[in-house]
Amino acid sequence: MRQDAWTQPEDDLLAKTVIANIRSNKTQLTAFQEVGRELNRTAAACGFRWNSALRHNYRNEIKAAKEERMNNKTNTKIRNTNTNTNTAMKEDINYMTEIDKAIDALNNLRLEFLNMQETIRMQTNKINELKIEISDGRKERPIASEDLDTLIKIIHRAEQLGFPKNIEHKEEPAI
């Protein structure tokens, strides 16, 4: 007998674990890994043993486990549907409140946008009017009358103080 031969308790553990995983919608690979850790064997060795020696002996159990898994899925869906109905209704109410808030926010943005459009339209018209006035030459540049008045006062005061009238001004050459 081989030193690494499978014993009946090891075969039973492998079969029991694989069928339990099928029933609970887990993979057979997960079962092979679990059994491999427990028996100090590789998952590949467990998979090989299951597929080559044990699986055909457990066809009825595998079929029953798959049917049980399907029934559990159906029952879970029905339970979840019933349980979730009240939750869904509450969520619908919350969604409606959030939708109402979003609609209000969008309406406010729309009004703000329309106000901005009107302001832009008015400013654009004003710019266009100024461009026309400038191009027609109708718009005169404001004369700095205050500055002119101040300059005249300075010259008048300089004359009063005896500032010489005939000052020779020499232009310096531009560099």
Coordinates of N, CA, C and O in Angstrom, one line a residue:
M1 N 0.8 -1.2 0.0 CA 0.0 0.0 0.0 C 0.9 1.2 0.0 O 1.9 1.3 0.7
R2 N 0.4 2.2 -0.8 CA 1.2 3.5 -0.9 C 1.1 4.3 0.4 O 0.1 4.3 1.1
Q3 N 2.2 5.0 0.6 CA 2.3 5.8 1.8 C 1.3 7.0 1.8 O 0.7 7.4 2.8
D4 N 1.0 7.5 0.6 CA 0.1 8.7 0.4 C -1.3 8.3 0.0 O -2.0 9.1 -0.6
A5 N -1.6 7.0 0.1 CA -2.9 6.5 -0.3 C -4.1 7.2 0.5 O -3.9 7.6 1.7
W6 N -5.2 7.3 -0.2 CA -6.4 8.0 0.5 C -7.1 7.0 1.4 O -7.3 5.8 1.0
T7 N -7.4 7.4 2.6 CA -8.2 6.5 3.5 C -9.7 6.8 3.3 O -10.0 7.8 2.8
Q8 N -10.5 5.9 3.9 CA -11.9 6.1 3.8 C -12.4 7.4 4.5 O -13.2 8.2 4.0
P9 N -11.8 7.7 5.7 CA -12.2 9.0 6.4 C -11.8 10.2 5.6 O -12.6 11.2 5.5
E10 N -10.7 10.2 4.8 CA -10.3 11.3 4.0 C -11.2 11.4 2.8 O -11.6 12.5 2.4
D11 N -11.6 10.3 2.2 CA -12.6 10.3 1.1 C -13.9 10.9 1.6 O -14.5 11.7 0.9
D12 N -14.4 10.5 2.7 CA -15.6 10.9 3.3 C -15.6 12.5 3.5 O -16.5 13.2 3.2
L13 N -14.5 12.9 4.1 CA -14.3 14.4 4.3 C -14.3 15.2 3.0 O -15.0 16.2 2.9
L14 N -13.6 14.6 2.0 CA -13.6 15.3 0.7 C -15.0 15.4 0.1 O -15.5 16.4 -0.3
A15 N -15.7 14.3 0.1 CA -17.0 14.2 -0.5 C -18.0 15.1 0.3 O -18.8 15.9 -0.3
K16 N -18.0 15.1 1.6 CA -18.9 15.9 2.4 C -18.6 17.4 2.2 O -19.5 18.2 2.0
T17 N -17.3 17.8 2.1 CA -17.0 19.2 1.9 C -17.4 19.7 0.5 O -18.0 20.8 0.3
V18 N -17.1 18.8 -0.6 CA -17.5 19.2 -1.9 C -19.0 19.4 -2.0 O -19.5 20.4 -2.6
I19 N -19.8 18.5 -1.5 CA -21.2 18.5 -1.6 C -21.8 19.7 -0.8 O -22.7 20.4 -1.2
A20 N -21.2 20.0 0.4 CA -21.6 21.2 1.1 C -21.3 22.5 0.4 O -22.1 23.4 0.4
N21 N -20.2 22.5 -0.3 CA -19.9 23.7 -1.1 C -20.9 23.9 -2.3 O -21.2 25.0 -2.6
I22 N -21.2 22.8 -2.9 CA -22.2 22.8 -4.0 C -23.5 23.4 -3.5 O -24.1 24.2 -4.1
R23 N -23.9 22.8 -2.4 CA -25.2 23.2 -1.7 C -25.2 24.7 -1.4 O -26.2 25.4 -1.5
S24 N -24.1 25.3 -0.9 CA -24.0 26.7 -0.5 C -23.5 27.6 -1.6 O -23.1 28.7 -1.3
N25 N -23.5 27.1 -2.8 CA -23.1 27.9 -4.0 C -21.7 28.4 -3.9 O -21.3 29.5 -4.4
K26 N -20.8 27.6 -3.4 CA -19.4 27.8 -3.4 C -18.8 26.9 -4.5 O -19.4 26.0 -4.9
T27 N -17.5 27.2 -4.9 CA -16.9 26.4 -5.9 C -16.3 25.1 -5.3 O -16.0 25.0 -4.2
Q28 N -16.1 24.1 -6.2 CA -15.5 22.9 -5.8 C -14.0 23.2 -5.5 O -13.5 22.5 -4.6
L29 N -13.4 24.1 -6.2 CA -12.0 24.4 -6.0 C -11.8 24.9 -4.5 O -10.9 24.5 -3.8
T30 N -12.8 25.7 -4.0 CA -12.8 26.1 -2.6 C -12.8 24.9 -1.7 O -12.1 24.8 -0.7
A31 N -13.6 23.9 -2.0 CA -13.7 22.7 -1.2 C -12.4 21.9 -1.3 O -11.9 21.4 -0.2
F32 N -11.8 21.9 -2.5 CA -10.5 21.2 -2.6 C -9.4 21.8 -1.7 O -8.6 21.2 -1.1
Q33 N -9.4 23.2 -1.7 CA -8.4 23.9 -0.9 C -8.6 23.7 0.6 O -7.7 23.5 1.3
E34 N -9.9 23.7 1.0 CA -10.2 23.5 2.4 C -9.8 22.1 2.9 O -9.1 21.9 3.9
V35 N -10.1 21.1 2.1 CA -9.7 19.7 2.5 C -8.2 19.5 2.4 O -7.6 18.9 3.2
G36 N -7.6 20.1 1.4 CA -6.2 20.0 1.2 C -5.4 20.6 2.5 O -4.5 20.0 2.9
R37 N -5.9 21.7 3.0 CA -5.3 22.3 4.2 C -5.5 21.3 5.4 O -4.6 21.1 6.2
E38 N -6.6 20.8 5.5 CA -6.9 19.9 6.6 C -6.2 18.6 6.6 O -5.7 18.0 7.6
L39 N -6.0 18.0 5.4 CA -5.3 16.7 5.2 C -3.9 16.9 4.8 O -3.2 15.8 4.6
N40 N -3.4 18.1 4.7 CA -2.0 18.3 4.4 C -1.7 17.7 3.0 O -0.7 17.0 2.7
R41 N -2.6 18.0 2.0 CA -2.5 17.6 0.6 C -2.7 18.9 -0.2 O -3.3 19.9 0.2
T42 N -2.4 18.8 -1.5 CA -2.6 20.0 -2.4 C -4.0 20.0 -2.8 O -4.7 18.9 -2.9
A43 N -4.5 21.1 -3.2 CA -5.8 21.3 -3.8 C -5.9 20.4 -5.1 O -7.0 19.8 -5.4
A44 N -4.9 20.4 -5.8 CA -4.8 19.6 -7.1 C -5.0 18.1 -6.8 O -5.8 17.4 -7.5
A45 N -4.4 17.6 -5.7 CA -4.5 16.2 -5.3 C -5.9 15.9 -4.9 O -6.5 14.9 -5.3
C46 N -6.5 16.8 -4.2 CA -7.9 16.6 -3.8 C -8.9 16.6 -5.0 O -9.8 15.8 -5.1
G47 N -8.6 17.6 -5.9 CA -9.5 17.6 -7.1 C -9.3 16.4 -8.0 O -10.3 15.9 -8.5
F48 N -8.1 15.9 -8.1 CA -7.9 14.7 -8.8 C -8.6 13.5 -8.2 O -9.3 12.7 -8.9
R49 N -8.5 13.4 -6.9 CA -9.2 12.3 -6.2 C -10.7 12.4 -6.4 O -11.3 11.3 -6.6
W50 N -11.2 13.6 -6.3 CA -12.7 13.7 -6.4 C -13.1 13.4 -7.8 O -14.1 12.6 -8.0
N51 N -12.4 13.9 -8.8 CA -12.9 13.7 -10.2 C -12.6 12.2 -10.7 O -13.4 11.7 -11.5
S52 N -11.5 11.6 -10.2 CA -11.2 10.3 -10.7 C -11.8 9.2 -9.9 O -12.1 8.1 -10.5
A53 N -12.1 9.3 -8.6 CA -12.5 8.2 -7.9 C -13.8 8.4 -7.1 O -14.5 7.4 -6.9
L54 N -14.2 9.6 -6.7 CA -15.3 9.7 -5.8 C -16.6 10.3 -6.5 O -17.7 9.9 -6.1
R55 N -16.4 11.2 -7.4 CA -17.6 11.9 -8.0 C -18.7 11.0 -8.5 O -19.9 11.3 -8.2
H56 N -18.4 10.0 -9.2 CA -19.4 9.1 -9.8 C -20.2 8.4 -8.7 O -21.3 7.9 -8.9
N57 N -19.6 8.2 -7.5 CA -20.3 7.5 -6.4 C -21.3 8.4 -5.7 O -22.1 8.0 -4.9
Y58 N -21.2 9.8 -6.0 CA -22.1 10.7 -5.3 C -23.0 11.5 -6.2 O -23.4 12.6 -5.9
R59 N -23.4 10.9 -7.3 CA -24.2 11.6 -8.3 C -25.5 12.0 -7.7 O -26.0 13.2 -8.0
N60 N -26.2 11.2 -7.0 CA -27.5 11.6 -6.4 C -27.3 12.7 -5.4 O -28.1 13.6 -5.3
E61 N -26.3 12.6 -4.5 CA -26.0 13.7 -3.5 C -25.7 15.0 -4.2 O -26.2 16.1 -3.8
I62 N -25.0 14.9 -5.3 CA -24.6 16.2 -6.0 C -25.9 16.8 -6.6 O -26.1 18.0 -6.5
K63 N -26.7 15.9 -7.2 CA -28.0 16.4 -7.8 C -28.9 17.0 -6.8 O -29.4 18.1 -7.0
A64 N -29.0 16.4 -5.6 CA -29.8 16.9 -4.5 C -29.2 18.2 -4.0 O -30.0 19.2 -3.7
A65 N -27.9 18.3 -3.9 CA -27.3 19.6 -3.4 C -27.6 20.7 -4.4 O -27.8 21.9 -4.0
K66 N -27.5 20.4 -5.7 CA -27.8 21.5 -6.7 C -29.2 21.9 -6.7 O -29.5 23.1 -6.8
E67 N -30.1 21.0 -6.5 CA -31.6 21.3 -6.4 C -31.8 22.2 -5.1 O -32.6 23.1 -5.2
E68 N -31.2 21.8 -4.0 CA -31.3 22.5 -2.8 C -30.8 23.9 -3.0 O -31.4 24.9 -2.5
R69 N -29.7 24.1 -3.7 CA -29.1 25.4 -3.9 C -30.0 26.2 -4.7 O -30.3 27.4 -4.4
M70 N -30.7 25.6 -5.7 CA -31.6 26.4 -6.6 C -32.9 26.8 -5.7 O -33.3 27.9 -5.9
N71 N -33.3 25.9 -4.9 CA -34.5 26.3 -4.0 C -34.1 27.4 -3.1 O -34.9 28.3 -2.8
N72 N -32.9 27.3 -2.5 CA -32.5 28.4 -1.6 C -32.4 29.7 -2.3 O -32.8 30.7 -1.7
K73 N -31.9 29.7 -3.5 CA -31.9 30.9 -4.3 C -33.3 31.5 -4.5 O -33.5 32.7 -4.3
T74 N -34.2 30.6 -4.9 CA -35.6 31.1 -5.1 C -36.2 31.6 -3.9 O -36.8 32.7 -3.9
N75 N -36.1 30.9 -2.8 CA -36.6 31.3 -1.5 C -36.0 32.6 -1.0 O -36.7 33.5 -0.4
T76 N -34.7 32.7 -1.2 CA -34.0 34.0 -0.8 C -34.5 35.1 -1.6 O -34.7 36.2 -1.1
K77 N -34.7 34.9 -2.9 CA -35.2 36.0 -3.7 C -36.6 36.5 -3.3 O -36.9 37.6 -3.2
I78 N -37.5 35.5 -3.0 CA -38.8 35.8 -2.5 C -38.8 36.6 -1.2 O -39.4 37.6 -1.0
R79 N -38.0 36.1 -0.2 CA -37.8 36.7 1.1 C -37.2 38.2 0.9 O -37.7 39.1 1.5
N80 N -36.2 38.3 0.0 CA -35.6 39.6 -0.2 C -36.6 40.5 -0.8 O -36.7 41.7 -0.5
T81 N -37.5 40.0 -1.7 CA -38.5 40.8 -2.4 C -39.5 41.3 -1.4 O -39.8 42.5 -1.4
N82 N -40.0 40.5 -0.5 CA -40.9 40.9 0.5 C -40.3 41.8 1.5 O -40.9 42.8 1.9
T83 N -39.1 41.5 1.9 CA -38.4 42.4 2.9 C -38.1 43.7 2.3 O -38.2 44.8 3.0
N84 N -37.7 43.7 1.1 CA -37.2 44.9 0.4 C -38.4 45.8 -0.1 O -38.1 47.0 -0.4
T85 N -39.6 45.3 -0.1 CA -40.7 46.1 -0.6 C -40.9 47.3 0.3 O -41.0 48.5 -0.2
N86 N -40.9 47.2 1.6 CA -41.1 48.3 2.5 C -39.9 49.2 2.4 O -40.0 50.5 2.4
T87 N -38.7 48.7 2.4 CA -37.5 49.5 2.3 C -37.5 50.2 1.0 O -37.2 51.4 0.9
A88 N -38.0 49.6 -0.1 CA -38.0 50.2 -1.4 C -39.0 51.4 -1.4 O -38.7 52.4 -2.0
M89 N -40.1 51.2 -0.7 CA -41.1 52.3 -0.7 C -40.5 53.5 0.1 O -40.7 54.6 -0.4
K90 N -39.8 53.2 1.2 CA -39.2 54.3 1.9 C -38.1 55.0 1.1 O -38.0 56.2 1.1
E91 N -37.3 54.1 0.3 CA -36.3 54.7 -0.5 C -36.9 55.5 -1.6 O -36.4 56.6 -2.0
D92 N -38.1 55.1 -2.2 CA -38.7 55.8 -3.2 C -39.1 57.2 -2.7 O -39.0 58.2 -3.4
I93 N -39.7 57.3 -1.5 CA -40.0 58.5 -0.9 C -38.8 59.4 -0.7 O -38.8 60.6 -1.1
N94 N -37.7 58.8 -0.3 CA -36.5 59.6 -0.1 C -36.0 60.1 -1.5 O -35.5 61.2 -1.6
Y95 N -36.1 59.2 -2.5 CA -35.7 59.6 -3.8 C -36.5 60.8 -4.3 O -36.0 61.7 -5.0
M96 N -37.8 60.7 -4.1 CA -38.7 61.8 -4.5 C -38.3 63.1 -3.9 O -38.3 64.1 -4.5
T97 N -38.0 63.0 -2.6 CA -37.6 64.3 -1.9 C -36.3 64.8 -2.5 O -36.2 66.0 -2.7
E98 N -35.4 63.9 -2.8 CA -34.1 64.4 -3.4 C -34.4 64.9 -4.8 O -33.7 65.9 -5.2
I99 N -35.3 64.3 -5.5 CA -35.6 64.7 -6.9 C -36.2 66.1 -6.8 O -35.9 67.0 -7.6
D100 N -37.1 66.3 -5.8 CA -37.7 67.7 -5.7 C -36.7 68.7 -5.4 O -36.7 69.8 -5.9
K101 N -35.7 68.4 -4.5 CA -34.6 69.3 -4.2 C -33.8 69.6 -5.4 O -33.4 70.8 -5.7
A102 N -33.5 68.6 -6.2 CA -32.8 68.8 -7.4 C -33.5 69.7 -8.4 O -32.9 70.6 -9.0
I103 N -34.8 69.5 -8.5 CA -35.6 70.3 -9.4 C -35.6 71.8 -9.0 O -35.4 72.7 -9.8
D104 N -35.7 72.0 -7.7 CA -35.7 73.4 -7.1 C -34.3 74.0 -7.4 O -34.3 75.2 -7.9
A105 N -33.3 73.3 -7.2 CA -31.9 73.8 -7.5 C -31.8 74.1 -9.0 O -31.2 75.1 -9.3
L106 N -32.3 73.2 -9.8 CA -32.2 73.5 -11.3 C -33.0 74.7 -11.7 O -32.5 75.5 -12.5
N107 N -34.2 74.9 -11.1 CA -35.0 76.1 -11.4 C -34.2 77.3 -10.9 O -34.3 78.3 -11.7
N108 N -33.6 77.3 -9.8 CA -32.8 78.5 -9.3 C -31.7 78.8 -10.3 O -31.4 79.9 -10.6
L109 N -31.0 77.7 -10.7 CA -29.9 77.9 -11.7 C -30.4 78.5 -13.0 O -29.8 79.3 -13.6
R110 N -31.6 78.0 -13.4 CA -32.2 78.5 -14.6 C -32.4 80.0 -14.5 O -32.1 80.8 -15.5
L111 N -33.0 80.4 -13.4 CA -33.3 81.9 -13.2 C -32.0 82.7 -13.2 O -31.9 83.8 -13.8
E112 N -31.0 82.2 -12.5 CA -29.7 82.9 -12.4 C -29.1 82.9 -13.8 O -28.6 84.0 -14.2
F113 N -29.2 81.9 -14.6 CA -28.7 81.9 -16.0 C -29.4 82.9 -16.8 O -28.8 83.7 -17.6
L114 N -30.7 83.0 -16.7 CA -31.5 83.9 -17.5 C -31.1 85.4 -17.1 O -31.0 86.2 -18.0
N115 N -30.9 85.6 -15.8 CA -30.5 87.0 -15.4 C -29.1 87.3 -15.9 O -28.9 88.4 -16.4
M116 N -28.2 86.3 -15.9 CA -26.9 86.6 -16.5 C -27.0 86.8 -18.0 O -26.2 87.7 -18.5
Q117 N -27.8 86.1 -18.7 CA -28.0 86.3 -20.1 C -28.4 87.7 -20.4 O -27.9 88.4 -21.3
E118 N -29.4 88.2 -19.6 CA -29.9 89.6 -19.8 C -28.8 90.6 -19.5 O -28.7 91.6 -20.3
T119 N -28.1 90.4 -18.5 CA -27.0 91.3 -18.1 C -25.9 91.3 -19.3 O -25.5 92.4 -19.7
I120 N -25.6 90.2 -19.8 CA -24.7 90.1 -20.9 C -25.2 90.8 -22.1 O -24.5 91.5 -22.8
R121 N -26.5 90.6 -22.4 CA -27.1 91.3 -23.6 C -27.1 92.8 -23.4 O -26.7 93.5 -24.4
M122 N -27.4 93.3 -22.2 CA -27.3 94.7 -22.0 C -25.9 95.3 -22.1 O -25.7 96.3 -22.8
Q123 N -24.9 94.6 -21.6 CA -23.6 95.0 -21.7 C -23.0 95.0 -23.1 O -22.3 95.8 -23.5
T124 N -23.5 93.9 -23.8 CA -23.1 93.8 -25.2 C -23.6 95.0 -26.0 O -22.9 95.6 -26.9
N125 N -24.9 95.3 -25.8 CA -25.5 96.5 -26.5 C -24.8 97.8 -26.2 O -24.5 98.6 -27.1
K126 N -24.4 98.0 -24.9 CA -23.7 99.2 -24.5 C -22.3 99.2 -25.2 O -21.9 100.3 -25.7
I127 N -21.6 98.1 -25.2 CA -20.3 98.1 -25.9 C -20.5 98.4 -27.4 O -19.7 99.2 -28.0
N128 N -21.5 97.8 -28.0 CA -21.7 98.1 -29.4 C -22.0 99.6 -29.7 O -21.6 100.2 -30.7
E129 N -22.8 100.2 -28.8 CA -23.1 101.6 -28.9 C -21.9 102.4 -28.8 O -21.6 103.4 -29.6
L130 N -21.0 102.1 -27.8 CA -19.8 102.8 -27.7 C -18.8 102.7 -28.9 O -18.2 103.6 -29.3
K131 N -18.8 101.5 -29.4 CA -18.0 101.3 -30.6 C -18.5 102.1 -31.8 O -17.7 102.7 -32.5
I132 N -19.8 102.2 -31.9 CA -20.3 103.1 -33.0 C -20.0 104.5 -32.8 O -19.6 105.2 -33.7
E133 N -20.1 105.0 -31.5 CA -19.8 106.4 -31.2 C -18.4 106.7 -31.5 O -18.0 107.7 -32.0
I134 N -17.5 105.8 -31.1 CA -16.1 106.0 -31.3 C -15.8 106.0 -32.8 O -15.0 106.9 -33.3
S135 N -16.3 105.0 -33.6 CA -16.0 105.0 -35.0 C -16.6 106.2 -35.7 O -16.1 106.7 -36.7
D136 N -17.7 106.7 -35.3 CA -18.4 107.9 -35.9 C -17.7 109.2 -35.4 O -17.9 110.3 -36.0
G137 N -16.8 109.1 -34.4 CA -16.2 110.3 -33.9 C -17.1 111.2 -33.0 O -16.8 112.3 -32.7
R138 N -18.2 110.7 -32.7 CA -19.2 111.4 -31.9 C -18.7 111.6 -30.5 O -19.1 112.5 -29.8
K139 N -18.0 110.6 -30.0 CA -17.7 110.6 -28.6 C -16.4 111.4 -28.5 O -15.4 111.1 -29.0
E140 N -16.4 112.5 -27.7 CA -15.3 113.3 -27.5 C -14.5 112.9 -26.3 O -15.2 112.4 -25.3
R141 N -13.3 113.0 -26.4 CA -12.5 112.7 -25.2 C -12.6 113.8 -24.2 O -12.6 115.0 -24.6
P142 N -12.8 113.5 -23.0 CA -13.0 114.6 -22.0 C -11.6 115.4 -21.8 O -10.6 114.8 -21.7
I143 N -11.7 116.6 -21.8 CA -10.6 117.5 -21.6 C -10.4 117.6 -20.1 O -11.3 117.9 -19.4
A144 N -9.1 117.5 -19.7 CA -8.8 117.6 -18.3 C -8.8 119.1 -17.9 O -7.8 119.7 -17.8
S145 N -10.0 119.6 -17.8 CA -10.1 121.1 -17.5 C -9.5 121.5 -16.2 O -9.0 122.5 -16.0
E146 N -9.6 120.6 -15.2 CA -9.1 120.9 -13.9 C -7.5 121.0 -14.0 O -6.9 121.9 -13.4
D147 N -6.9 120.1 -14.8 CA -5.5 120.2 -14.9 C -5.1 121.5 -15.7 O -4.1 122.1 -15.4
L148 N -5.9 121.8 -16.7 CA -5.6 123.0 -17.5 C -5.7 124.3 -16.6 O -4.8 125.1 -16.6
D149 N -6.7 124.3 -15.8 CA -6.9 125.4 -14.8 C -5.8 125.5 -13.9 O -5.2 126.6 -13.6
T150 N -5.3 124.4 -13.4 CA -4.2 124.4 -12.4 C -2.9 124.9 -13.1 O -2.2 125.7 -12.5
L151 N -2.7 124.5 -14.3 CA -1.5 124.9 -15.1 C -1.5 126.4 -15.3 O -0.5 127.1 -15.1
I152 N -2.6 126.9 -15.7 CA -2.8 128.4 -15.9 C -2.5 129.2 -14.6 O -1.8 130.2 -14.6
K153 N -3.0 128.6 -13.5 CA -2.8 129.3 -12.2 C -1.3 129.3 -11.8 O -0.8 130.2 -11.3
I154 N -0.6 128.2 -12.1 CA 0.8 128.1 -11.8 C 1.6 129.1 -12.7 O 2.5 129.8 -12.1
I155 N 1.2 129.2 -13.9 CA 1.9 130.1 -14.8 C 1.7 131.6 -14.3 O 2.6 132.4 -14.2
H156 N 0.4 131.9 -14.0 CA 0.1 133.2 -13.5 C 0.8 133.5 -12.2 O 1.4 134.6 -12.0
R157 N 0.9 132.6 -11.3 CA 1.6 132.8 -10.1 C 3.1 133.0 -10.3 O 3.7 133.9 -9.7
A158 N 3.6 132.2 -11.3 CA 5.1 132.4 -11.6 C 5.3 133.8 -12.1 O 6.4 134.4 -11.8
E159 N 4.4 134.3 -12.9 CA 4.6 135.7 -13.4 C 4.5 136.7 -12.3 O 5.3 137.7 -12.3
Q160 N 3.6 136.5 -11.3 CA 3.5 137.4 -10.2 C 4.8 137.4 -9.4 O 5.2 138.4 -8.8
L161 N 5.4 136.3 -9.3 CA 6.6 136.2 -8.5 C 7.9 136.7 -9.3 O 9.0 136.7 -8.7
G162 N 7.7 137.2 -10.4 CA 8.8 137.8 -11.2 C 9.6 136.8 -12.0 O 10.7 137.0 -12.3
F163 N 9.0 135.7 -12.3 CA 9.7 134.7 -13.1 C 10.0 135.3 -14.4 O 9.1 135.9 -15.1
P164 N 11.2 135.3 -14.9 CA 11.6 135.9 -16.1 C 10.8 135.4 -17.3 O 10.6 134.2 -17.4
K165 N 10.4 136.4 -18.1 CA 9.6 136.0 -19.2 C 10.4 135.6 -20.4 O 10.0 134.8 -21.2
N166 N 11.6 136.1 -20.5 CA 12.4 135.7 -21.7 C 13.5 134.7 -21.3 O 14.7 135.1 -21.2
I167 N 13.1 133.6 -21.0 CA 14.1 132.5 -20.7 C 14.4 131.8 -22.0 O 13.5 131.4 -22.7
E168 N 15.7 131.7 -22.2 CA 16.1 131.0 -23.4 C 16.1 129.5 -23.1 O 16.7 129.1 -22.1
H169 N 15.4 128.8 -23.9 CA 15.3 127.3 -23.7 C 16.1 126.6 -24.8 O 15.9 126.8 -25.9
K170 N 17.1 125.9 -24.4 CA 17.9 125.2 -25.3 C 17.5 123.7 -25.3 O 17.3 123.1 -24.3
E171 N 17.2 123.2 -26.5 CA 16.8 121.8 -26.6 C 18.1 121.0 -26.6 O 19.0 121.3 -27.3
E172 N 18.0 119.9 -25.9 CA 19.1 119.0 -25.9 C 18.9 118.0 -27.0 O 17.8 117.6 -27.2
P173 N 20.0 117.6 -27.6 CA 19.8 116.6 -28.6 C 19.3 115.3 -28.1 O 19.6 114.9 -27.0
A174 N 18.4 114.6 -28.9 CA 17.8 113.3 -28.5 C 18.9 112.3 -28.6 O 19.7 112.3 -29.5
I175 N 18.9 111.4 -27.7 CA 19.9 110.4 -27.7 C 19.3 109.1 -28.2 O 18.3 108.7 -28.0

